[in-house]
Coordinates of C-alpha atoms in Angstrom, one line a residue:
Chain A
X258 CA 0.1 -0.2 -0.3
X259 CA 3.1 2.5 0.6
X260 CA 2.4 3.1 -3.3
X261 CA -1.4 5.1 -2.8
X262 CA -1.0 8.8 -1.9
X263 CA -0.4 8.9 1.7
X264 CA -3.9 10.7 3.0
X265 CA -6.1 7.8 0.8
X266 CA -3.6 5.6 2.7
X267 CA -4.1 6.4 6.0
X268 CA -8.3 6.2 4.7
X269 CA -8.1 3.0 3.8
X270 CA -6.1 1.8 7.0
X271 CA -8.8 3.7 8.7
X272 CA -11.4 2.5 6.7
X273 CA -10.1 -1.5 7.4
X274 CA -9.5 -1.0 11.3
X275 CA -13.5 0.1 11.9
X276 CA -14.6 -2.6 9.6
X277 CA -12.5 -4.8 11.6
X278 CA -13.8 -3.2 14.6
X279 CA -17.5 -3.2 13.8
X280 CA -17.3 -7.2 12.0
X281 CA -15.2 -9.2 14.6
X282 CA -17.3 -8.1 18.0
X283 CA -20.2 -9.5 16.6
X284 CA -18.5 -12.3 15.3
X285 CA -17.4 -13.6 18.8
X286 CA -20.8 -12.1 20.4
X287 CA -22.8 -14.9 17.4
X288 CA -19.7 -17.5 18.7
X289 CA -20.5 -16.6 22.0
X290 CA -24.2 -17.1 21.6
X291 CA -23.6 -20.5 20.6
X292 CA -21.1 -22.3 22.3
X293 CA -22.6 -21.1 25.2
X294 CA -25.3 -22.3 24.3
X295 CA -24.4 -25.6 23.5
X296 CA -22.6 -25.6 26.1
X297 CA -25.8 -26.0 28.2
X298 CA -27.8 -28.1 26.2
X299 CA -28.9 -25.8 23.9
X300 CA -29.4 -24.7 19.9
X301 CA -28.4 -20.8 20.7
X302 CA -30.1 -18.6 18.2
X303 CA -31.9 -20.3 15.2
X304 CA -33.9 -17.9 13.5
X305 CA -32.5 -14.6 12.6
X306 CA -31.1 -14.7 9.2
X307 CA -32.3 -17.8 8.1
X308 CA -29.4 -20.3 9.0
X309 CA -28.5 -21.1 12.4
X310 CA -29.2 -17.6 13.6
X311 CA -26.4 -16.0 11.8
X312 CA -27.6 -12.6 11.7
X313 CA -29.1 -12.8 15.4
X314 CA -26.8 -9.8 16.5
X315 CA -27.5 -7.6 13.5
X316 CA -31.1 -8.3 14.2
X317 CA -30.3 -7.5 17.8
X318 CA -28.6 -4.2 16.6
X319 CA -31.5 -3.1 14.2
X320 CA -33.8 -3.4 17.5
X321 CA -31.4 -1.5 19.9
X322 CA -31.5 1.4 17.4
X323 CA -35.3 1.6 17.3
X324 CA -35.1 1.6 20.9
X325 CA -35.6 5.0 22.8
X326 CA -32.9 6.8 24.2
X327 CA -33.4 7.6 27.9
X328 CA -31.3 9.9 30.0
X329 CA -33.1 9.9 33.2
X330 CA -34.0 13.7 34.7
X331 CA -31.9 13.5 37.5
X332 CA -29.1 12.5 35.1
X333 CA -26.3 13.7 34.5
X334 CA -26.7 15.2 30.7
X335 CA -23.7 15.4 28.8
X336 CA -20.9 12.8 31.1
X337 CA -23.8 10.1 31.0
X338 CA -24.6 10.5 27.0
X339 CA -20.7 10.9 26.5
X340 CA -19.8 7.9 28.8
X341 CA -20.4 4.8 26.1
X342 CA -18.3 6.6 23.7
X343 CA -15.6 7.3 26.0
X344 CA -16.2 3.6 27.1
X345 CA -15.5 1.8 23.5
X346 CA -13.2 4.1 21.5
X347 CA -10.3 3.1 23.5
X348 CA -10.9 -0.5 22.3
X349 CA -11.0 1.2 18.5
X350 CA -7.9 2.9 19.0
X351 CA -6.2 -0.2 20.4
X352 CA -7.3 -2.5 17.7
X353 CA -5.6 -0.2 15.4
X354 CA -2.4 -0.6 16.7
X355 CA -2.4 -4.7 16.8
X356 CA -0.8 -6.5 13.8
X357 CA -3.0 -9.5 12.3
X358 CA 0.7 -9.8 10.8
X359 CA 3.8 -7.7 10.1
X360 CA 2.3 -5.8 7.2
X361 CA -1.3 -6.3 7.7
X362 CA -1.5 -3.6 10.5
X363 CA -3.5 -0.2 11.2
X364 CA -1.1 1.6 12.2
X365 CA 2.8 1.2 13.0
X366 CA 3.8 2.2 16.3
X367 CA 7.2 2.0 17.7
X368 CA 5.9 1.3 21.8
X369 CA 2.8 0.4 20.5
X370 CA 2.4 -2.2 23.2
X371 CA 2.7 0.5 26.0
X372 CA 0.1 2.6 23.4
X373 CA -2.5 -0.6 24.0
X374 CA -2.4 -0.9 28.0
X375 CA -2.5 3.1 28.7
X376 CA -5.7 3.5 25.6
X377 CA -7.5 0.0 27.1
X378 CA -7.0 1.5 31.0
X379 CA -8.9 4.7 29.6
X380 CA -11.9 2.0 28.7
X381 CA -12.9 2.1 32.8
X382 CA -13.1 6.0 32.5
X383 CA -16.4 4.9 30.1
X384 CA -17.6 3.1 33.3
X385 CA -17.0 5.0 35.9
X386 CA -18.5 8.3 33.6
X387 CA -21.4 6.4 33.2
X388 CA -22.4 5.0 37.3
X389 CA -21.5 8.9 38.2
X390 CA -23.4 10.3 35.9
X391 CA -26.5 8.0 36.3
X392 CA -28.0 9.2 39.4
X393 CA -28.7 5.6 40.7
X394 CA -27.0 4.0 43.5
X395 CA -26.4 0.8 42.2
X396 CA -24.9 2.7 38.9
X397 CA -22.7 4.5 41.4
X398 CA -22.2 1.3 43.3
X399 CA -20.9 -0.6 39.9
X400 CA -19.0 1.8 38.5
X401 CA -16.6 1.6 42.3
X402 CA -16.3 -2.3 41.8
X403 CA -15.6 -1.4 38.4
X404 CA -12.9 1.0 38.9
X405 CA -11.9 -1.0 42.0
X406 CA -10.9 -3.9 39.7
X407 CA -9.4 -2.1 36.6
X408 CA -6.7 -0.9 39.8
X409 CA -6.1 -3.8 40.6
X410 CA -5.8 -5.4 37.7
X411 CA -4.0 -3.6 35.7
X412 CA -0.9 -3.6 37.7
X413 CA -0.2 -8.2 36.8
X414 CA -1.1 -7.3 33.5
X415 CA 1.4 -4.7 32.7
X416 CA 3.9 -7.0 34.5
X417 CA 2.8 -10.2 32.5
X418 CA 3.4 -8.0 29.5
X419 CA 6.8 -6.2 31.2
X420 CA 7.9 -10.0 30.9
X421 CA 7.3 -10.7 27.7
X422 CA 8.8 -6.8 26.6
X423 CA 11.4 -7.9 28.5
X424 CA 12.2 -11.1 27.0
X425 CA 11.9 -9.6 22.9
X426 CA 13.7 -6.5 23.6
X427 CA 11.1 -4.7 22.1
X428 CA 7.7 -2.5 23.0
X429 CA 6.8 -3.1 19.7
X430 CA 4.1 -5.6 19.6
X431 CA 5.9 -6.3 16.0
X432 CA 8.8 -6.8 17.3
X433 CA 6.9 -8.9 20.1
X434 CA 5.7 -11.4 17.9
X435 CA 9.0 -12.0 15.5
X436 CA 11.0 -12.7 18.7
X437 CA 8.7 -15.3 19.8
X438 CA 10.2 -19.0 19.9
X439 CA 7.4 -21.4 20.7
X440 CA 9.9 -22.3 23.9
X441 CA 8.2 -18.7 25.0
X442 CA 5.1 -21.1 25.6
X443 CA 6.6 -22.5 29.0
X444 CA 9.3 -20.1 29.6
X445 CA 5.7 -17.5 29.9
X446 CA 3.1 -19.6 30.9
X447 CA 3.2 -17.8 34.4
X448 CA 2.4 -14.6 32.7
X449 CA 0.4 -15.9 30.0
X450 CA -1.6 -17.3 33.1
X451 CA -1.5 -14.1 34.9
X452 CA -2.5 -12.0 31.8
X453 CA -5.2 -13.9 30.7
X454 CA -7.0 -13.8 34.6
X455 CA -6.5 -10.1 34.4
X456 CA -8.0 -9.3 31.0
X457 CA -11.5 -11.4 32.1
X458 CA -11.1 -9.1 35.2
X459 CA -10.2 -6.2 32.7
X460 CA -13.3 -6.9 30.4
X461 CA -15.1 -7.2 34.0
X462 CA -15.8 -10.6 32.1
X463 CA -18.0 -13.8 34.6
X464 CA -16.0 -14.6 36.7
X465 CA -15.3 -10.8 37.3
X466 CA -18.4 -9.4 36.7
X467 CA -19.3 -7.9 39.7
X468 CA -19.6 -4.6 38.4
X469 CA -22.5 -5.7 36.5
X470 CA -23.8 -8.5 39.1
X471 CA -27.0 -8.8 37.7
X472 CA -28.6 -10.6 41.2
X473 CA -26.9 -7.5 43.5
X474 CA -27.0 -4.3 41.5
X475 CA -29.1 -4.3 38.6
X476 CA -26.4 -3.7 35.9
X477 CA -24.5 -1.6 37.3
X478 CA -22.9 1.2 35.8
X479 CA -25.8 0.4 32.6
X480 CA -28.5 0.2 34.4
X481 CA -29.9 3.1 33.4
X482 CA -28.4 3.3 29.4
X483 CA -31.1 2.5 26.9
X484 CA -31.0 1.8 23.1
X485 CA -28.3 2.5 21.3
X486 CA -25.8 3.3 23.7
X487 CA -26.3 0.3 26.1
X488 CA -25.6 -1.2 22.7
X489 CA -21.9 1.0 22.8
X490 CA -21.2 -0.4 25.7
X491 CA -21.9 -4.2 24.8
X492 CA -19.7 -3.7 21.9
X493 CA -17.6 -2.3 24.0
X494 CA -17.4 -5.4 26.1
X495 CA -16.8 -7.9 23.2
X496 CA -14.8 -5.4 21.1
X497 CA -12.5 -5.0 24.1
X498 CA -12.6 -9.0 24.1
X499 CA -11.3 -8.5 20.4
X500 CA -8.5 -6.9 21.6
X501 CA -7.7 -8.7 24.7
X502 CA -8.1 -12.0 22.6
X503 CA -5.8 -10.5 19.6
X504 CA -3.4 -9.1 22.0
X505 CA -3.1 -12.5 24.2
X506 CA -2.0 -14.2 20.9
X507 CA 0.4 -11.8 19.9
X508 CA 2.6 -11.4 23.0
X509 CA 2.1 -14.9 24.3
X510 CA 0.6 -17.3 21.3
X511 CA 3.2 -15.7 18.6
X512 CA 0.6 -14.0 16.8
X513 CA 1.2 -14.7 13.2
X514 CA 4.0 -18.1 13.4
X515 CA 2.9 -21.1 11.4
X516 CA 2.8 -22.8 8.7
X517 CA 2.7 -20.3 6.0
X518 CA 3.6 -17.4 7.8
X519 CA 3.9 -15.4 4.7
X520 CA 0.9 -15.5 3.4
X521 CA -1.4 -16.9 5.4
X522 CA -0.1 -14.6 8.3
X523 CA -2.6 -13.1 9.4
X524 CA -5.2 -15.8 9.6
X525 CA -3.3 -17.4 11.9
X526 CA -2.9 -14.3 13.9
X527 CA -7.0 -14.3 13.5
X528 CA -7.5 -17.9 14.3
X529 CA -5.3 -17.9 17.3
X530 CA -7.5 -14.9 18.8
X531 CA -10.7 -16.8 18.1
X532 CA -9.2 -19.6 20.2
X533 CA -8.3 -17.8 23.3
X534 CA -11.7 -15.5 22.2
X535 CA -13.2 -19.8 22.8
X536 CA -11.5 -19.6 26.1
X537 CA -12.8 -16.7 27.6
X538 CA -16.8 -17.4 26.4
X539 CA -15.7 -21.3 27.9
X540 CA -14.6 -20.1 30.9
X541 CA -17.8 -17.7 31.5
X542 CA -20.1 -20.6 31.1
X543 CA -18.0 -22.5 33.4
X544 CA -17.3 -20.0 35.9
X545 CA -19.5 -19.0 38.9
X546 CA -19.7 -15.0 39.6
X547 CA -16.4 -14.5 42.2
X548 CA -17.7 -12.7 45.6
X549 CA -16.6 -9.1 45.0
X550 CA -14.5 -9.4 48.2
X551 CA -12.4 -12.2 46.8
X552 CA -11.6 -10.0 44.0
X553 CA -8.9 -7.8 45.9
X554 CA -7.2 -11.0 47.7
X555 CA -6.9 -13.0 43.9
X556 CA -4.8 -9.5 42.3
X557 CA -2.9 -8.6 45.1
X558 CA -1.6 -12.1 47.0
X559 CA -1.9 -14.2 43.3
X560 CA -1.5 -12.4 40.8
X561 CA 1.1 -9.4 41.1
X562 CA 3.6 -12.2 42.9
X563 CA 3.3 -14.6 39.9
X564 CA 4.1 -11.8 37.7
X565 CA 6.7 -10.2 39.1
X566 CA 8.1 -14.3 40.0
X567 CA 7.9 -13.9 36.0
X568 CA 9.4 -11.1 35.4
X569 CA 11.9 -12.1 37.6
X570 CA 12.6 -16.0 35.4
X571 CA 12.4 -13.8 32.0
X572 CA 14.7 -11.6 33.5
X573 CA 17.1 -14.0 34.5
X574 CA 16.4 -16.3 31.0
X575 CA 17.0 -12.9 28.9
X576 CA 20.9 -12.6 30.5
X577 CA 21.5 -16.1 31.0
X578 CA 20.7 -17.2 27.5
X579 CA 20.6 -14.3 25.9
Chain B
X185 CA -5.9 -21.1 46.2
X186 CA -7.4 -22.5 48.7
X187 CA -7.6 -26.3 48.7
X188 CA -10.1 -28.0 46.1
X189 CA -10.7 -24.7 44.3
X190 CA -8.4 -26.0 41.6
X191 CA -9.4 -29.3 41.2
X192 CA -13.3 -27.4 40.9
X193 CA -12.7 -25.1 38.4
X194 CA -11.1 -28.1 36.1
X195 CA -14.2 -30.1 36.6
X196 CA -16.1 -27.0 36.0
X197 CA -14.9 -26.4 32.4
X198 CA -14.5 -30.1 31.7
X199 CA -18.3 -30.5 32.1
X200 CA -19.6 -27.8 30.1
X201 CA -17.3 -29.0 27.0
X202 CA -18.3 -32.7 27.6
X203 CA -22.1 -31.3 27.0
X204 CA -20.7 -28.9 24.4
X205 CA -20.1 -32.2 22.2
X206 CA -23.4 -33.9 22.9
X207 CA -26.8 -33.5 21.7
X208 CA -28.6 -31.0 22.6
X209 CA -31.8 -30.9 24.4
X210 CA -33.7 -28.2 22.9
X211 CA -37.3 -29.2 21.2
X212 CA -37.4 -27.3 18.0
X213 CA -41.3 -27.2 18.9
X214 CA -42.9 -25.1 15.3
X215 CA -40.2 -26.8 13.0
X216 CA -40.8 -30.2 14.4
X217 CA -43.2 -31.6 16.4
X218 CA -42.9 -33.2 19.3
X219 CA -42.7 -36.7 19.9
X220 CA -45.8 -36.8 22.0
X221 CA -46.0 -40.5 24.5
X222 CA -48.9 -42.9 23.8
X223 CA -51.9 -41.9 25.5
X224 CA -51.4 -38.4 25.5
X225 CA -53.5 -36.3 26.1
X226 CA -54.3 -33.4 24.0
X227 CA -58.2 -32.5 23.1
X228 CA -60.9 -34.6 23.9
X229 CA -62.8 -36.1 20.8
X230 CA -66.5 -37.0 20.1
X231 CA -68.1 -39.8 18.1
X232 CA -71.4 -38.8 18.1
X233 CA -72.9 -42.0 17.0
X234 CA -72.4 -43.6 20.0
X235 CA -73.4 -40.9 22.2
X236 CA -76.7 -41.6 24.1
X237 CA -76.9 -38.3 26.5
X238 CA -76.4 -40.0 29.2
X239 CA -74.9 -37.3 30.5
X240 CA -72.5 -39.6 32.9
X241 CA -69.8 -37.6 31.2
X242 CA -71.2 -34.1 32.4
X243 CA -72.0 -35.0 35.8
X244 CA -69.0 -37.2 36.5
X245 CA -66.8 -34.1 35.1
X246 CA -64.8 -32.1 38.1
X247 CA -65.6 -28.6 35.7
X248 CA -68.4 -29.0 34.1
X249 CA -67.3 -28.4 31.3
X250 CA -69.5 -30.1 29.6
X251 CA -73.2 -29.2 27.9
X252 CA -74.8 -31.8 26.5
X253 CA -78.6 -30.5 25.4
X254 CA -80.8 -33.6 23.9
X255 CA -84.8 -34.5 23.5
X256 CA -86.5 -37.8 22.5
X257 CA -87.9 -38.6 19.9
X258 CA -90.3 -40.9 19.2
X259 CA -89.6 -43.9 16.4
X260 CA -93.0 -45.3 15.1
X261 CA -93.6 -48.5 15.4
X262 CA -92.7 -51.2 12.3
X263 CA -94.9 -53.5 12.5
X264 CA -98.7 -52.8 12.6
X265 CA -99.9 -52.5 16.0
X266 CA -96.6 -52.7 17.1
X267 CA -95.4 -50.2 20.0
X268 CA -93.8 -46.4 19.1
X269 CA -90.3 -46.2 20.7
X270 CA -87.9 -43.1 22.1
X271 CA -84.7 -42.3 21.7
X272 CA -82.3 -39.9 22.3
X273 CA -81.6 -37.5 19.9
X274 CA -78.0 -35.4 20.6
X275 CA -78.7 -31.7 19.9
X276 CA -75.3 -30.2 21.5
X277 CA -72.4 -31.8 23.0
X278 CA -69.7 -29.7 24.1
X279 CA -66.4 -29.8 25.9
X280 CA -65.5 -25.7 27.0
X281 CA -61.8 -26.4 27.1
X282 CA -60.9 -23.4 28.2
X283 CA -62.8 -24.8 31.8
X284 CA -61.7 -28.6 31.1
X285 CA -58.5 -29.6 33.4
X286 CA -57.9 -32.6 31.0
X287 CA -58.2 -35.2 34.1
X288 CA -60.3 -37.8 31.8
X289 CA -63.2 -39.0 33.5
X290 CA -65.8 -37.8 30.6
X291 CA -63.6 -40.6 29.0
X292 CA -63.4 -43.1 31.5
X293 CA -66.3 -43.1 32.3
X294 CA -68.2 -42.9 28.9
X295 CA -70.1 -46.7 28.5
X296 CA -70.2 -46.6 24.8
X297 CA -66.8 -44.8 24.1
X298 CA -67.8 -42.1 22.5
X299 CA -65.1 -40.3 23.7
X300 CA -61.3 -40.5 23.1
X301 CA -58.4 -38.5 23.8
X302 CA -56.7 -37.4 20.8
X303 CA -53.1 -36.3 21.2
X304 CA -53.6 -33.0 19.4
X305 CA -53.0 -29.8 21.2
X306 CA -52.6 -27.1 19.0
X307 CA -56.1 -25.5 19.8
X308 CA -54.7 -22.5 21.4
X309 CA -57.3 -19.7 20.3
X310 CA -57.0 -16.1 20.3
X311 CA -60.9 -15.5 22.7
X312 CA -61.0 -17.5 25.3
X313 CA -64.5 -18.5 24.0
X314 CA -63.5 -20.1 21.5
X315 CA -62.4 -23.1 23.2
X316 CA -66.1 -23.8 23.5
X317 CA -65.8 -26.9 21.2
X318 CA -69.2 -28.0 19.4
X319 CA -70.0 -31.1 18.5
X320 CA -68.8 -30.5 15.1
X321 CA -64.9 -29.9 16.1
X322 CA -65.2 -32.4 19.0
X323 CA -66.2 -34.5 16.3
X324 CA -63.0 -33.5 13.8
X325 CA -61.0 -34.8 16.2
X326 CA -61.7 -38.2 16.1
X327 CA -60.1 -38.5 12.8
X328 CA -56.7 -38.0 15.1
X329 CA -57.7 -40.3 17.9
X330 CA -54.8 -42.6 17.2
X331 CA -55.7 -46.4 18.1
X332 CA -55.4 -48.0 21.1
X333 CA -51.7 -49.6 22.1
X334 CA -51.3 -52.5 21.9
X335 CA -51.4 -55.1 25.2
X336 CA -48.8 -56.0 26.9
X337 CA -46.7 -59.1 26.4
X338 CA -47.3 -61.6 28.6
X339 CA -50.9 -59.6 29.6
X340 CA -54.1 -61.2 30.2
X341 CA -56.5 -61.1 26.7
X342 CA -58.8 -58.4 27.1
X343 CA -62.3 -59.0 28.7
X344 CA -64.1 -59.8 25.4
X345 CA -62.0 -62.4 23.7
X346 CA -61.8 -63.9 27.5
X347 CA -65.4 -64.1 27.8
X348 CA -65.9 -65.0 23.9
X349 CA -64.0 -67.8 24.0
X350 CA -65.7 -69.1 27.6
X351 CA -67.6 -72.3 26.4
X352 CA -71.6 -72.0 27.5
X353 CA -73.2 -73.1 30.1
X354 CA -75.3 -76.3 30.1
X355 CA -77.2 -77.4 26.7
X356 CA -79.7 -75.0 25.2
X357 CA -78.0 -72.0 27.3
X358 CA -76.6 -70.4 24.4
X359 CA -78.3 -67.4 24.7
X360 CA -77.7 -66.8 28.4
X361 CA -74.0 -67.8 27.9
X362 CA -73.5 -65.4 25.3
X363 CA -75.4 -62.4 27.6
X364 CA -73.1 -62.9 30.3
X365 CA -70.3 -62.4 28.0
X366 CA -72.0 -59.5 26.0
X367 CA -71.9 -57.4 28.9
X368 CA -68.5 -57.1 29.4
X369 CA -68.3 -56.7 25.5
X370 CA -70.7 -53.9 25.2
X371 CA -68.4 -51.5 24.2
X372 CA -66.9 -53.2 21.9
X373 CA -69.6 -54.3 20.0
X374 CA -70.8 -51.2 20.0
X375 CA -68.0 -50.2 18.1
X376 CA -68.5 -53.3 15.7
X377 CA -71.5 -52.0 15.2
X378 CA -70.5 -48.3 13.7
X379 CA -67.9 -50.0 11.9
X380 CA -70.4 -52.0 9.8
X381 CA -72.8 -49.3 9.4
X382 CA -71.3 -46.2 10.1
X383 CA -71.2 -44.6 6.5
X384 CA -68.9 -41.5 7.2
X385 CA -65.9 -41.8 5.5
X386 CA -63.7 -40.4 8.3
X387 CA -65.2 -42.7 11.3
X388 CA -65.0 -45.5 9.3
X389 CA -61.6 -45.3 8.5
X390 CA -60.9 -45.0 11.7
X391 CA -62.5 -47.7 13.1
X392 CA -61.5 -50.0 10.4
X393 CA -58.4 -49.2 11.8
X394 CA -59.4 -49.7 15.3
X395 CA -60.4 -53.2 14.2
X396 CA -57.2 -54.2 12.4
X397 CA -55.4 -53.2 15.7
X398 CA -57.5 -55.6 17.8
X399 CA -57.0 -58.9 15.6
X400 CA -58.4 -60.7 18.6
X401 CA -61.4 -59.0 19.3
X402 CA -62.4 -58.4 15.7
X403 CA -63.8 -61.8 15.7
X404 CA -65.8 -61.1 18.1
X405 CA -67.8 -58.1 16.6
X406 CA -68.0 -59.9 13.7
X407 CA -70.6 -62.6 15.0
X408 CA -71.8 -60.2 17.2
X409 CA -73.6 -58.4 13.9
X410 CA -74.8 -61.2 12.8
X411 CA -77.6 -63.2 15.8
X412 CA -79.4 -59.6 16.2
X413 CA -80.9 -60.5 13.1
X414 CA -81.1 -63.6 13.0
X415 CA -82.6 -64.3 16.4
X416 CA -83.7 -68.4 15.9
X417 CA -80.1 -69.0 14.8
X418 CA -78.2 -71.3 16.8
X419 CA -75.4 -68.9 18.0
X420 CA -71.6 -69.2 19.0
X421 CA -70.1 -68.5 22.1
X422 CA -69.6 -65.8 20.9
X423 CA -72.8 -63.8 20.3
X424 CA -73.7 -60.8 22.2
X425 CA -76.8 -60.2 24.3
X426 CA -79.7 -58.5 22.4
X427 CA -80.4 -56.2 25.2
X428 CA -77.2 -54.4 24.2
X429 CA -78.5 -52.5 21.7
X430 CA -76.7 -50.3 19.5
X431 CA -76.9 -46.6 20.1
X432 CA -79.3 -44.0 18.4
X433 CA -78.2 -42.6 15.3
X434 CA -77.0 -46.4 14.4
X435 CA -80.6 -47.5 14.6
X436 CA -81.7 -44.5 12.9
X437 CA -79.2 -45.1 10.2
X438 CA -80.2 -48.9 9.7
X439 CA -84.0 -50.1 9.4
X440 CA -85.3 -50.7 12.6
X441 CA -85.8 -54.4 12.1
X442 CA -83.0 -55.7 13.6
X443 CA -84.2 -54.1 17.1
X444 CA -87.2 -55.3 16.4
X445 CA -85.9 -58.9 16.5
X446 CA -83.5 -58.2 18.7
X447 CA -86.7 -57.1 21.5
X448 CA -88.0 -60.1 20.4
X449 CA -84.7 -62.2 21.0
X450 CA -84.4 -60.7 24.8
X451 CA -87.8 -61.5 25.3
X452 CA -87.3 -65.0 25.0
X453 CA -84.4 -65.1 26.7
X454 CA -86.1 -63.4 30.1
X455 CA -88.8 -66.1 29.2
X456 CA -85.8 -68.6 29.6
X457 CA -85.2 -67.3 32.8
X458 CA -81.9 -65.9 32.3
X459 CA -79.7 -64.7 36.1
X460 CA -77.1 -64.0 34.4
X461 CA -78.1 -60.9 33.4
X462 CA -75.8 -58.3 33.6
X463 CA -77.7 -55.2 33.4
X464 CA -79.7 -55.1 36.3
X465 CA -81.4 -52.2 36.5
X466 CA -82.5 -52.5 32.8
X467 CA -84.1 -55.8 33.4
X468 CA -85.2 -55.8 36.6
X469 CA -86.9 -52.2 36.5
X470 CA -88.4 -52.2 33.9
X471 CA -88.0 -56.1 31.7
X472 CA -90.1 -54.4 28.9
X473 CA -88.2 -50.9 28.1
X474 CA -85.1 -52.7 28.5
X475 CA -84.8 -54.3 25.5
X476 CA -85.9 -52.1 22.9
X477 CA -84.7 -48.9 24.2
X478 CA -81.9 -47.5 22.5
X479 CA -78.7 -47.7 24.6
X480 CA -81.3 -47.7 28.2
X481 CA -79.8 -44.5 28.1
X482 CA -82.5 -43.0 31.0
X483 CA -82.2 -45.8 32.6
X484 CA -78.3 -44.8 32.8
X485 CA -79.2 -41.1 33.0
X486 CA -80.8 -41.7 35.8
X487 CA -78.7 -43.6 37.7

């Protein structure tokens, strides 16, 4: 694409990233519908679109658009309306810098790992805004839980990423993936576990969905939202799964490493990311929600020490086997 | 993590993964009709010709959801100097399925097999008043009534067959023995009459199926029709009692002749001092009426 005019290239890349941002979360959502259903002995959606309900999420989107957009009377109007976008857009930015292969990447950034982690952390601000602006105590409780969760789990996540960055000697996602060898599966295994668990917590996915716990606080920060804005929050959740699954695939599973990686590297990355997303869904189906007071304990007693240990192991490995 | 948490988590993952690979339990109902068990209670079907308006079902119904209207009709005597006869004509038979609790008592108590369970269940309505099925609609359900299930292996013969197989009691007691047997066999015989005489295509087809289904019973039914028409002929042990007369409409469709023959036969039987009469209300209270009254419905209704 380098022989195109610069502005055209930017537009094309942005359009491609946007398309991926709109399609991949729906793919994950549909997979969740079907995988969860079959894991529970059900069939899941079967009607929308004709063939095994493939268009169920499109139909859901149409439904959300038709619904009334309500802003509560006591709500902090502008904050309330802005929150879904603050929650959604960080994942769009993150997706832009995650490479599918060395050549298939939305934007080349040198320290892309730092950018991705920083941007993902912004997402929770949207949840916090939503909870605060809703003028609803359940929303506020949910937002507080989300914030506490993010603060706790950001640290082990960053440490796990620091470990692979240390091992690769670069902060570029592409560089890390290129430095990956199958040995990393063993060497970086504790870091991978820590990353996966804290990614689940960041996404507020079960078993870490206390911020949304519907049996305790209605729907957390999203309680007052309707229609399209609510759909944006849901989209943000699934976009988050896409981003973190791809990131996990690239950082810990070697991304495009595999047979025919010259041509099908992007397919390998997508496939690995999809597998990680299926695992995320699988965990949701299998495990119950953790109690709020168990949350901090898991992060500080188990994940942070594990991540520190991983960093130490990596450091030793880098020094001993350069 | 505490002891036992990790094995529990792995077990949870294994369970969901296992059910992922197994067949789902979803019943795709509107697309795939369910496989209902035998004797499913969907809707109650009415064979109008079998109904004698005896009201047993209506009064046994715990919900009082059966409505029956009927009137009596007088049939002119068939022979000069004969006696006019009365029979019940069913005007209205309706079941209110918004009240029905599907207990099936009406079907159990019906002495003439006029009511049957049909497995059809798709008759929801937008207006609750449309859940009252009148007799034409109840009759239409008859086409969906399955043939009765086969007997379990090793089970005793049906009462009709067992009675028919019994030898006649003593010399010249043919009619008496037949009578004893016939009392038990009456419902079957009523059905047989219908098979022979009904012209309605749907019902006759159904009963034909049923007759095929019960091969053993069939013989009983065939022979049952004959002696009624020819009382003096020697009877087989399987012969039916003349006292059990075909239901009202069957009489109407055929000539009245066999019935009168039957009444004569009944008189003969009474003269022989038949003590095995199994319809005591009919014979002891009003012996003369019992034979010619179709279905003896008045007596049963009053009981």
